[in-house]
Amino acid sequence: MERIAQLWRQPMYMLALLCFGCLSMVSSTQAKQADELFKTYSSALVQIKSINIGSGQKSSIGTGFFISESGRIVTNYHVISGFVQTPDKFRLEYIDEQEQKFPVTVIAVDVINDLALLQTENISPTYFNLAKKPPVKGADLFALGNPHDLGMIVVPGTYNGIKQNSFNERIHFTGSINSGMSGGPTVDKQGDVVGINVATAGNQIGFLVPVIKLQRLVEHAGEGQAASEDDLIASIREQLIDNQNALFEQLIQNDWQSQKLGDANVLKELADFMPCWGNSNKDKEKTKFISASSNCSLDERVYLSNNLTTGHVLVGFSWIKSDSLTELQLSNLYANTLNQNYGRNNAKQEDVTNYHCAEDFVENSTNDEFKSVTCVRAYRKYEGLFDVTYRSLLLGKENQALVSRYTLQGVTEQTANNFFNKFVESVSWQ
Amino acid sequence: MAIIVQLVTRNNKVLSSHKVESDIATIGRGYDNDIILQDEHVCPNHAEVTLQNGELVLKNLSDINGIKTLNNGPVEQTKVIQSGDTFVFGKVVIRILTPDHPVAPTRNLNIFEDISHSVNRWFVAVSFAIVFFLSFTYQSYIGTIDEIIWSKLIAKSLMLVLGLALLPALIALLTWLFKREFKFFAAASFCFCLIILLHWLSAVSSVLYFNVGFPKSLVLLSDIIELVIFVVFFWGALYLMSNMSQKKISVISVSLVAVFYVLTYLSNQNDKVILAPNYAAKVFSDSFLFVTPVTAESYTSTLESQFKQAAEEAVRRNEEADEFSN
């Protein structure tokens, strides 16, 4: 999935083709509905711009929509994240149908579901209602937004239920959602919002945040007014902690199935939203060893800023065996594998601390001994949250070894310990 | 009686001694002198030293350049001097003594002198070089996990051996300059011996690191041993190439290493965050393992301090950033 507000990948003509293509495919009744909807609601649609104060230029754009007469506007968190993270560097404005610009303030955000609630001093007689219940599978939906700064458009598509294998639910919308449409509403035939445009997987596969998440955010915010930087960061921290608590509670409660990797027992999918992929070096020439690996990764992340995403979970195993390498050569090979960095990371100096590592031989209840290295770094803005990366080497067998490792992003110490305790009991020789 | 004339360097090192078995000694460039000096700044008949009633008298005969003190000061035409006084004739430094001038106590031949002589043989140096060559080649061999190209491994090790041989060559050159001694093989034996020691030390410490990780005390100990080896290196090199006393050599080599260490430390100061775990665990096989494993529970309790350190670092960095922006 890619974040649609930031990426301008496709050339313009491709985009034009794509949009005309999808418009011409739909039936004439659908086109009529779309036309009417657009006419009715176009004044409730706005473009959201985050302006870099230093350069005076826009740094991100997205779509927003009014959900009340009193000037509440909804958009994606990732459209305004720059302002939330460094409010002295950015200012936010919205641009209405008549191309007029007005300032907006941030009331509340939900980083887990990529939502933001904004407030303007203007009133809006036209606004969107939030749908009370989810649509039926196959229902016609209409995504609204301003792709690539080309002007407001409507994209018809189909509701295809909740995306399979997701921890934080997303609606699978068959229809193209493009960069710049982020934060726009997707409505049903009645014009009620069923989801908020958030991401695309390309080729007519789009993802929406279910409107229930927005309802919760709106209820939680109540009549609240503009939140301070500290309040927003504190609420983001709470959301991150709650989210990792919920995620790992489920992960750890699950019955972890094991599978064979070489002569070792390793873990299968920890949950259906953590798919695994396998690989081996069998296709390589002139190798003196066999290596097979399995890596499982959580399919979602939490976007915090341009530099920082978190919430990723990665678990992997590499089994190595060789009959032709000497004992010390094998040790070198094990060391190379063990010391590989695991998990991508885009944090910057401003976001995190150095890693602090501890190494020891750890024995589990089946008497398997793991040379274990755990490295921990803290988030500077979100006290109590850490990135934890663990790697271990299981020796004890001639000519072979197993490297097992995981990376948990944005977890508490307690979560990390609980995960370790279960993990170390789940890996062994056969 | 006799008069002794020594040619010395400005650093008081004796180049040659001449004994004139008479109460009068003439010094100059002319071949009729008792002491003939080669320097073209010296006059054919430059000076005359006489010994009268146990008193040394120096008489200047030169009308060009004359006689000066070591500090370039003037010397009277005729001067009563003490045994052991030093003067400059042209560019030549000369010391004049009487036969009863006291000499420094005899020094024992020390053990280092014996060692440096006995290792100053080609086969000793070559043996050390071969041991180093073998141990380095073996290290490359166990570090190669794909196809082994022996000619490549050997070429690499030979290059290293030849490159490292430049170090004793430099020491030997300086020894030749300062002491006119040929000590290349002693220097080579010494250097290769220390390099082998460093190499083996790192192997031993790797095995220890494999067992216990990188506790601060062990890392410190290994750093100290490394520094001691560097001190020994400078000590040996200075001993080989200079005539300084052992005490002086010790002071110089310890200070050199200390200065290098402090400068390295200061130049590596860096408070940038390293964004990937900068940790390379050592791995050997089970047969090198001698520690007993801990339980998962006790491991997580040792991790507490890592979490604490990370959290403290976050607080420190935030405070520093706030201070900087204010």
PDB file of N, CA and C in Angstrom, chain A residues 147-216:
ATOM      1  N   PRO A 147      -7.458  14.742  -7.041  1.00  0.00           N
ATOM      2  CA  PRO A 147      -6.213  14.017  -7.300  1.00  0.00           C
ATOM      3  C   PRO A 147      -5.186  14.914  -7.977  1.00  0.00           C
ATOM      4  N   HIS A 148      -3.962  14.819  -7.500  1.00  0.00           N
ATOM      5  CA  HIS A 148      -2.834  15.528  -8.119  1.00  0.00           C
ATOM      6  C   HIS A 148      -3.109  17.006  -8.343  1.00  0.00           C
ATOM      7  N   ASP A 149      -3.916  17.614  -7.483  1.00  0.00           N
ATOM      8  CA  ASP A 149      -4.176  19.043  -7.602  1.00  0.00           C
ATOM      9  C   ASP A 149      -4.868  19.383  -8.925  1.00  0.00           C
ATOM     10  N   LEU A 150      -5.653  18.449  -9.473  1.00  0.00           N
ATOM     11  CA  LEU A 150      -6.277  18.667 -10.785  1.00  0.00           C
ATOM     12  C   LEU A 150      -7.696  19.206 -10.668  1.00  0.00           C
ATOM     13  N   GLY A 151      -8.198  19.369  -9.478  1.00  0.00           N
ATOM     14  CA  GLY A 151      -9.585  19.789  -9.279  1.00  0.00           C
ATOM     15  C   GLY A 151     -10.400  18.626  -8.737  1.00  0.00           C
ATOM     16  N   MET A 152     -11.548  18.986  -8.092  1.00  0.00           N
ATOM     17  CA  MET A 152     -12.358  17.949  -7.454  1.00  0.00           C
ATOM     18  C   MET A 152     -12.962  17.011  -8.487  1.00  0.00           C
ATOM     19  N   ILE A 153     -12.899  15.723  -8.219  1.00  0.00           N
ATOM     20  CA  ILE A 153     -13.532  14.757  -9.115  1.00  0.00           C
ATOM     21  C   ILE A 153     -14.303  13.731  -8.288  1.00  0.00           C
ATOM     22  N   VAL A 154     -15.110  12.939  -8.988  1.00  0.00           N
ATOM     23  CA  VAL A 154     -15.807  11.855  -8.325  1.00  0.00           C
ATOM     24  C   VAL A 154     -15.418  10.565  -9.041  1.00  0.00           C
ATOM     25  N   VAL A 155     -15.076   9.531  -8.272  1.00  0.00           N
ATOM     26  CA  VAL A 155     -14.669   8.245  -8.844  1.00  0.00           C
ATOM     27  C   VAL A 155     -15.640   7.181  -8.364  1.00  0.00           C
ATOM     28  N   PRO A 156     -16.457   6.603  -9.276  1.00  0.00           N
ATOM     29  CA  PRO A 156     -17.363   5.542  -8.852  1.00  0.00           C
ATOM     30  C   PRO A 156     -16.609   4.238  -8.641  1.00  0.00           C
ATOM     31  N   GLY A 157     -17.116   3.406  -7.745  1.00  0.00           N
ATOM     32  CA  GLY A 157     -16.462   2.127  -7.498  1.00  0.00           C
ATOM     33  C   GLY A 157     -17.367   1.233  -6.676  1.00  0.00           C
ATOM     34  N   THR A 158     -16.801   0.154  -6.158  1.00  0.00           N
ATOM     35  CA  THR A 158     -17.614  -0.851  -5.490  1.00  0.00           C
ATOM     36  C   THR A 158     -17.089  -1.133  -4.097  1.00  0.00           C
ATOM     37  N   TYR A 159     -18.014  -1.352  -3.168  1.00  0.00           N
ATOM     38  CA  TYR A 159     -17.640  -1.762  -1.809  1.00  0.00           C
ATOM     39  C   TYR A 159     -17.335  -3.253  -1.817  1.00  0.00           C
ATOM     40  N   ASN A 160     -16.154  -3.631  -1.418  1.00  0.00           N
ATOM     41  CA  ASN A 160     -15.783  -5.039  -1.417  1.00  0.00           C
ATOM     42  C   ASN A 160     -15.463  -5.565  -0.029  1.00  0.00           C
ATOM     43  N   GLY A 161     -16.136  -5.011   0.940  1.00  0.00           N
ATOM     44  CA  GLY A 161     -15.992  -5.523   2.299  1.00  0.00           C
ATOM     45  C   GLY A 161     -14.731  -5.020   2.980  1.00  0.00           C
ATOM     46  N   ILE A 162     -14.455  -5.617   4.139  1.00  0.00           N
ATOM     47  CA  ILE A 162     -13.271  -5.240   4.911  1.00  0.00           C
ATOM     48  C   ILE A 162     -12.090  -6.024   4.358  1.00  0.00           C
ATOM     49  N   LYS A 163     -10.981  -5.349   4.193  1.00  0.00           N
ATOM     50  CA  LYS A 163      -9.771  -5.970   3.667  1.00  0.00           C
ATOM     51  C   LYS A 163      -9.423  -7.190   4.516  1.00  0.00           C
ATOM     52  N   GLN A 164      -9.147  -8.289   3.838  1.00  0.00           N
ATOM     53  CA  GLN A 164      -8.789  -9.508   4.571  1.00  0.00           C
ATOM     54  C   GLN A 164      -7.436  -9.312   5.257  1.00  0.00           C
ATOM     55  N   ASN A 165      -7.233 -10.059   6.297  1.00  0.00           N
ATOM     56  CA  ASN A 165      -5.946 -10.065   6.978  1.00  0.00           C
ATOM     57  C   ASN A 165      -5.457  -8.679   7.371  1.00  0.00           C
ATOM     58  N   SER A 166      -6.322  -7.904   7.994  1.00  0.00           N
ATOM     59  CA  SER A 166      -5.823  -6.635   8.502  1.00  0.00           C
ATOM     60  C   SER A 166      -6.127  -6.544   9.987  1.00  0.00           C
ATOM     61  N   PHE A 167      -5.199  -5.988  10.740  1.00  0.00           N
ATOM     62  CA  PHE A 167      -5.443  -5.825  12.164  1.00  0.00           C
ATOM     63  C   PHE A 167      -6.287  -4.573  12.389  1.00  0.00           C
ATOM     64  N   ASN A 168      -5.836  -3.462  11.802  1.00  0.00           N
ATOM     65  CA  ASN A 168      -6.660  -2.258  11.843  1.00  0.00           C
ATOM     66  C   ASN A 168      -7.482  -2.234  10.566  1.00  0.00           C
ATOM     67  N   GLU A 169      -8.815  -2.357  10.721  1.00  0.00           N
ATOM     68  CA  GLU A 169      -9.677  -2.605   9.562  1.00  0.00           C
ATOM     69  C   GLU A 169      -9.608  -1.498   8.513  1.00  0.00           C
ATOM     70  N   ARG A 170      -9.625  -1.916   7.252  1.00  0.00           N
ATOM     71  CA  ARG A 170      -9.722  -0.989   6.130  1.00  0.00           C
ATOM     72  C   ARG A 170     -10.749  -1.543   5.160  1.00  0.00           C
ATOM     73  N   ILE A 171     -11.534  -0.625   4.528  1.00  0.00           N
ATOM     74  CA  ILE A 171     -12.495  -1.051   3.515  1.00  0.00           C
ATOM     75  C   ILE A 171     -11.756  -1.253   2.199  1.00  0.00           C
ATOM     76  N   HIS A 172     -12.072  -2.358   1.546  1.00  0.00           N
ATOM     77  CA  HIS A 172     -11.510  -2.600   0.219  1.00  0.00           C
ATOM     78  C   HIS A 172     -12.455  -1.986  -0.802  1.00  0.00           C
ATOM     79  N   PHE A 173     -11.991  -0.933  -1.471  1.00  0.00           N
ATOM     80  CA  PHE A 173     -12.800  -0.196  -2.438  1.00  0.00           C
ATOM     81  C   PHE A 173     -12.241  -0.466  -3.822  1.00  0.00           C
ATOM     82  N   THR A 174     -13.086  -0.992  -4.719  1.00  0.00           N
ATOM     83  CA  THR A 174     -12.590  -1.241  -6.067  1.00  0.00           C
ATOM     84  C   THR A 174     -12.856   0.007  -6.897  1.00  0.00           C
ATOM     85  N   GLY A 175     -11.835   0.770  -7.108  1.00  0.00           N
ATOM     86  CA  GLY A 175     -11.936   2.049  -7.788  1.00  0.00           C
ATOM     87  C   GLY A 175     -10.641   2.780  -7.562  1.00  0.00           C
ATOM     88  N   SER A 176     -10.293   3.676  -8.489  1.00  0.00           N
ATOM     89  CA  SER A 176      -8.953   4.245  -8.310  1.00  0.00           C
ATOM     90  C   SER A 176      -8.960   5.448  -7.378  1.00  0.00           C
ATOM     91  N   ILE A 177      -8.087   5.366  -6.433  1.00  0.00           N
ATOM     92  CA  ILE A 177      -7.861   6.478  -5.515  1.00  0.00           C
ATOM     93  C   ILE A 177      -6.446   6.956  -5.783  1.00  0.00           C
ATOM     94  N   ASN A 178      -6.311   8.245  -6.023  1.00  0.00           N
ATOM     95  CA  ASN A 178      -5.004   8.754  -6.399  1.00  0.00           C
ATOM     96  C   ASN A 178      -4.468   9.755  -5.396  1.00  0.00           C
ATOM     97  N   SER A 179      -3.190   9.993  -5.544  1.00  0.00           N
ATOM     98  CA  SER A 179      -2.502  10.961  -4.709  1.00  0.00           C
ATOM     99  C   SER A 179      -3.264  12.285  -4.707  1.00  0.00           C
ATOM    100  N   GLY A 180      -3.492  12.843  -3.540  1.00  0.00           N
ATOM    101  CA  GLY A 180      -4.241  14.110  -3.448  1.00  0.00           C
ATOM    102  C   GLY A 180      -5.687  13.890  -3.051  1.00  0.00           C
ATOM    103  N   MET A 181      -6.196  12.661  -3.271  1.00  0.00           N
ATOM    104  CA  MET A 181      -7.564  12.359  -2.845  1.00  0.00           C
ATOM    105  C   MET A 181      -7.608  11.932  -1.383  1.00  0.00           C
ATOM    106  N   SER A 182      -6.449  11.785  -0.800  1.00  0.00           N
ATOM    107  CA  SER A 182      -6.330  11.439   0.618  1.00  0.00           C
ATOM    108  C   SER A 182      -7.173  12.334   1.474  1.00  0.00           C
ATOM    109  N   GLY A 183      -7.941  11.735   2.349  1.00  0.00           N
ATOM    110  CA  GLY A 183      -8.736  12.536   3.270  1.00  0.00           C
ATOM    111  C   GLY A 183     -10.108  12.855   2.722  1.00  0.00           C
ATOM    112  N   GLY A 184     -10.336  12.562   1.445  1.00  0.00           N
ATOM    113  CA  GLY A 184     -11.656  12.797   0.863  1.00  0.00           C
ATOM    114  C   GLY A 184     -12.627  11.726   1.321  1.00  0.00           C
ATOM    115  N   PRO A 185     -13.935  12.000   1.214  1.00  0.00           N
ATOM    116  CA  PRO A 185     -14.925  11.005   1.642  1.00  0.00           C
ATOM    117  C   PRO A 185     -15.263  10.047   0.501  1.00  0.00           C
ATOM    118  N   THR A 186     -15.634   8.838   0.857  1.00  0.00           N
ATOM    119  CA  THR A 186     -16.262   7.941  -0.104  1.00  0.00           C
ATOM    120  C   THR A 186     -17.682   7.739   0.407  1.00  0.00           C
ATOM    121  N   VAL A 187     -18.660   8.014  -0.475  1.00  0.00           N
ATOM    122  CA  VAL A 187     -20.050   8.049  -0.020  1.00  0.00           C
ATOM    123  C   VAL A 187     -20.867   6.977  -0.723  1.00  0.00           C
ATOM    124  N   ASP A 188     -22.019   6.668  -0.114  1.00  0.00           N
ATOM    125  CA  ASP A 188     -22.940   5.732  -0.775  1.00  0.00           C
ATOM    126  C   ASP A 188     -23.907   6.538  -1.649  1.00  0.00           C
ATOM    127  N   LYS A 189     -24.883   5.848  -2.190  1.00  0.00           N
ATOM    128  CA  LYS A 189     -25.808   6.516  -3.120  1.00  0.00           C
ATOM    129  C   LYS A 189     -26.524   7.689  -2.471  1.00  0.00           C
ATOM    130  N   GLN A 190     -26.774   7.567  -1.151  1.00  0.00           N
ATOM    131  CA  GLN A 190     -27.488   8.639  -0.453  1.00  0.00           C
ATOM    132  C   GLN A 190     -26.567   9.819  -0.141  1.00  0.00           C
ATOM    133  N   GLY A 191     -25.302   9.632  -0.374  1.00  0.00           N
ATOM    134  CA  GLY A 191     -24.368  10.716  -0.077  1.00  0.00           C
ATOM    135  C   GLY A 191     -23.830  10.663   1.338  1.00  0.00           C
ATOM    136  N   ASP A 192     -24.106   9.552   2.067  1.00  0.00           N
ATOM    137  CA  ASP A 192     -23.563   9.419   3.421  1.00  0.00           C
ATOM    138  C   ASP A 192     -22.154   8.829   3.362  1.00  0.00           C
ATOM    139  N   VAL A 193     -21.285   9.342   4.232  1.00  0.00           N
ATOM    140  CA  VAL A 193     -19.884   8.907   4.207  1.00  0.00           C
ATOM    141  C   VAL A 193     -19.757   7.496   4.770  1.00  0.00           C
ATOM    142  N   VAL A 194     -19.187   6.560   3.985  1.00  0.00           N
ATOM    143  CA  VAL A 194     -18.945   5.214   4.518  1.00  0.00           C
ATOM    144  C   VAL A 194     -17.470   4.994   4.834  1.00  0.00           C
ATOM    145  N   GLY A 195     -16.615   5.815   4.226  1.00  0.00           N
ATOM    146  CA  GLY A 195     -15.190   5.649   4.516  1.00  0.00           C
ATOM    147  C   GLY A 195     -14.415   6.882   4.099  1.00  0.00           C
ATOM    148  N   ILE A 196     -13.173   6.937   4.535  1.00  0.00           N
ATOM    149  CA  ILE A 196     -12.307   8.059   4.200  1.00  0.00           C
ATOM    150  C   ILE A 196     -11.150   7.511   3.366  1.00  0.00           C
ATOM    151  N   ASN A 197     -10.921   8.119   2.178  1.00  0.00           N
ATOM    152  CA  ASN A 197      -9.851   7.665   1.276  1.00  0.00           C
ATOM    153  C   ASN A 197      -8.517   7.684   2.021  1.00  0.00           C
ATOM    154  N   VAL A 198      -7.774   6.598   1.948  1.00  0.00           N
ATOM    155  CA  VAL A 198      -6.503   6.636   2.678  1.00  0.00           C
ATOM    156  C   VAL A 198      -5.320   6.075   1.899  1.00  0.00           C
ATOM    157  N   ALA A 199      -5.539   5.034   1.096  1.00  0.00           N
ATOM    158  CA  ALA A 199      -4.373   4.435   0.449  1.00  0.00           C
ATOM    159  C   ALA A 199      -4.790   3.701  -0.801  1.00  0.00           C
ATOM    160  N   THR A 200      -3.810   3.361  -1.612  1.00  0.00           N
ATOM    161  CA  THR A 200      -4.097   2.614  -2.828  1.00  0.00           C
ATOM    162  C   THR A 200      -3.087   1.491  -2.971  1.00  0.00           C
ATOM    163  N   ALA A 201      -3.505   0.418  -3.618  1.00  0.00           N
ATOM    164  CA  ALA A 201      -2.536  -0.622  -3.962  1.00  0.00           C
ATOM    165  C   ALA A 201      -2.389  -0.645  -5.477  1.00  0.00           C
ATOM    166  N   GLY A 202      -2.816   0.447  -6.131  1.00  0.00           N
ATOM    167  CA  GLY A 202      -2.705   0.537  -7.587  1.00  0.00           C
ATOM    168  C   GLY A 202      -3.835  -0.215  -8.271  1.00  0.00           C
ATOM    169  N   ASN A 203      -3.938  -0.039  -9.596  1.00  0.00           N
ATOM    170  CA  ASN A 203      -4.887  -0.786 -10.415  1.00  0.00           C
ATOM    171  C   ASN A 203      -6.263  -1.015  -9.786  1.00  0.00           C
ATOM    172  N   GLN A 204      -6.980   0.039  -9.529  1.00  0.00           N
ATOM    173  CA  GLN A 204      -8.367  -0.083  -9.083  1.00  0.00           C
ATOM    174  C   GLN A 204      -8.540  -0.699  -7.706  1.00  0.00           C
ATOM    175  N   ILE A 205      -7.478  -0.762  -6.941  1.00  0.00           N
ATOM    176  CA  ILE A 205      -7.639  -1.246  -5.568  1.00  0.00           C
ATOM    177  C   ILE A 205      -7.329  -0.084  -4.626  1.00  0.00           C
ATOM    178  N   GLY A 206      -8.371   0.330  -3.928  1.00  0.00           N
ATOM    179  CA  GLY A 206      -8.171   1.433  -3.005  1.00  0.00           C
ATOM    180  C   GLY A 206      -8.569   1.009  -1.603  1.00  0.00           C
ATOM    181  N   PHE A 207      -8.088   1.760  -0.611  1.00  0.00           N
ATOM    182  CA  PHE A 207      -8.441   1.436   0.767  1.00  0.00           C
ATOM    183  C   PHE A 207      -9.035   2.648   1.465  1.00  0.00           C
ATOM    184  N   LEU A 208     -10.051   2.382   2.278  1.00  0.00           N
ATOM    185  CA  LEU A 208     -10.753   3.449   2.989  1.00  0.00           C
ATOM    186  C   LEU A 208     -10.747   3.132   4.478  1.00  0.00           C
ATOM    187  N   VAL A 209     -10.702   4.172   5.289  1.00  0.00           N
ATOM    188  CA  VAL A 209     -10.873   3.968   6.723  1.00  0.00           C
ATOM    189  C   VAL A 209     -12.380   3.904   6.989  1.00  0.00           C
ATOM    190  N   PRO A 210     -12.871   2.839   7.637  1.00  0.00           N
ATOM    191  CA  PRO A 210     -14.297   2.739   7.897  1.00  0.00           C
ATOM    192  C   PRO A 210     -14.793   3.939   8.708  1.00  0.00           C
ATOM    193  N   VAL A 211     -15.996   4.382   8.417  1.00  0.00           N
ATOM    194  CA  VAL A 211     -16.478   5.620   9.011  1.00  0.00           C
ATOM    195  C   VAL A 211     -16.652   5.491  10.526  1.00  0.00           C
ATOM    196  N   ILE A 212     -16.809   4.248  11.012  1.00  0.00           N
ATOM    197  CA  ILE A 212     -16.964   4.036  12.458  1.00  0.00           C
ATOM    198  C   ILE A 212     -15.771   4.607  13.228  1.00  0.00           C
ATOM    199  N   LYS A 213     -14.576   4.525  12.615  1.00  0.00           N
ATOM    200  CA  LYS A 213     -13.374   5.064  13.267  1.00  0.00           C
ATOM    201  C   LYS A 213     -13.484   6.586  13.384  1.00  0.00           C
ATOM    202  N   LEU A 214     -14.056   7.191  12.339  1.00  0.00           N
ATOM    203  CA  LEU A 214     -14.234   8.645  12.365  1.00  0.00           C
ATOM    204  C   LEU A 214     -15.265   9.035  13.417  1.00  0.00           C
ATOM    205  N   GLN A 215     -16.356   8.228  13.484  1.00  0.00           N
ATOM    206  CA  GLN A 215     -17.376   8.511  14.484  1.00  0.00           C
ATOM    207  C   GLN A 215     -16.776   8.526  15.883  1.00  0.00           C
ATOM    208  N   ARG A 216     -15.924   7.549  16.144  1.00  0.00           N
ATOM    209  CA  ARG A 216     -15.293   7.468  17.476  1.00  0.00           C
ATOM    210  C   ARG A 216     -14.443   8.704  17.750  1.00  0.00           C
TER     211      ARG A 216
END
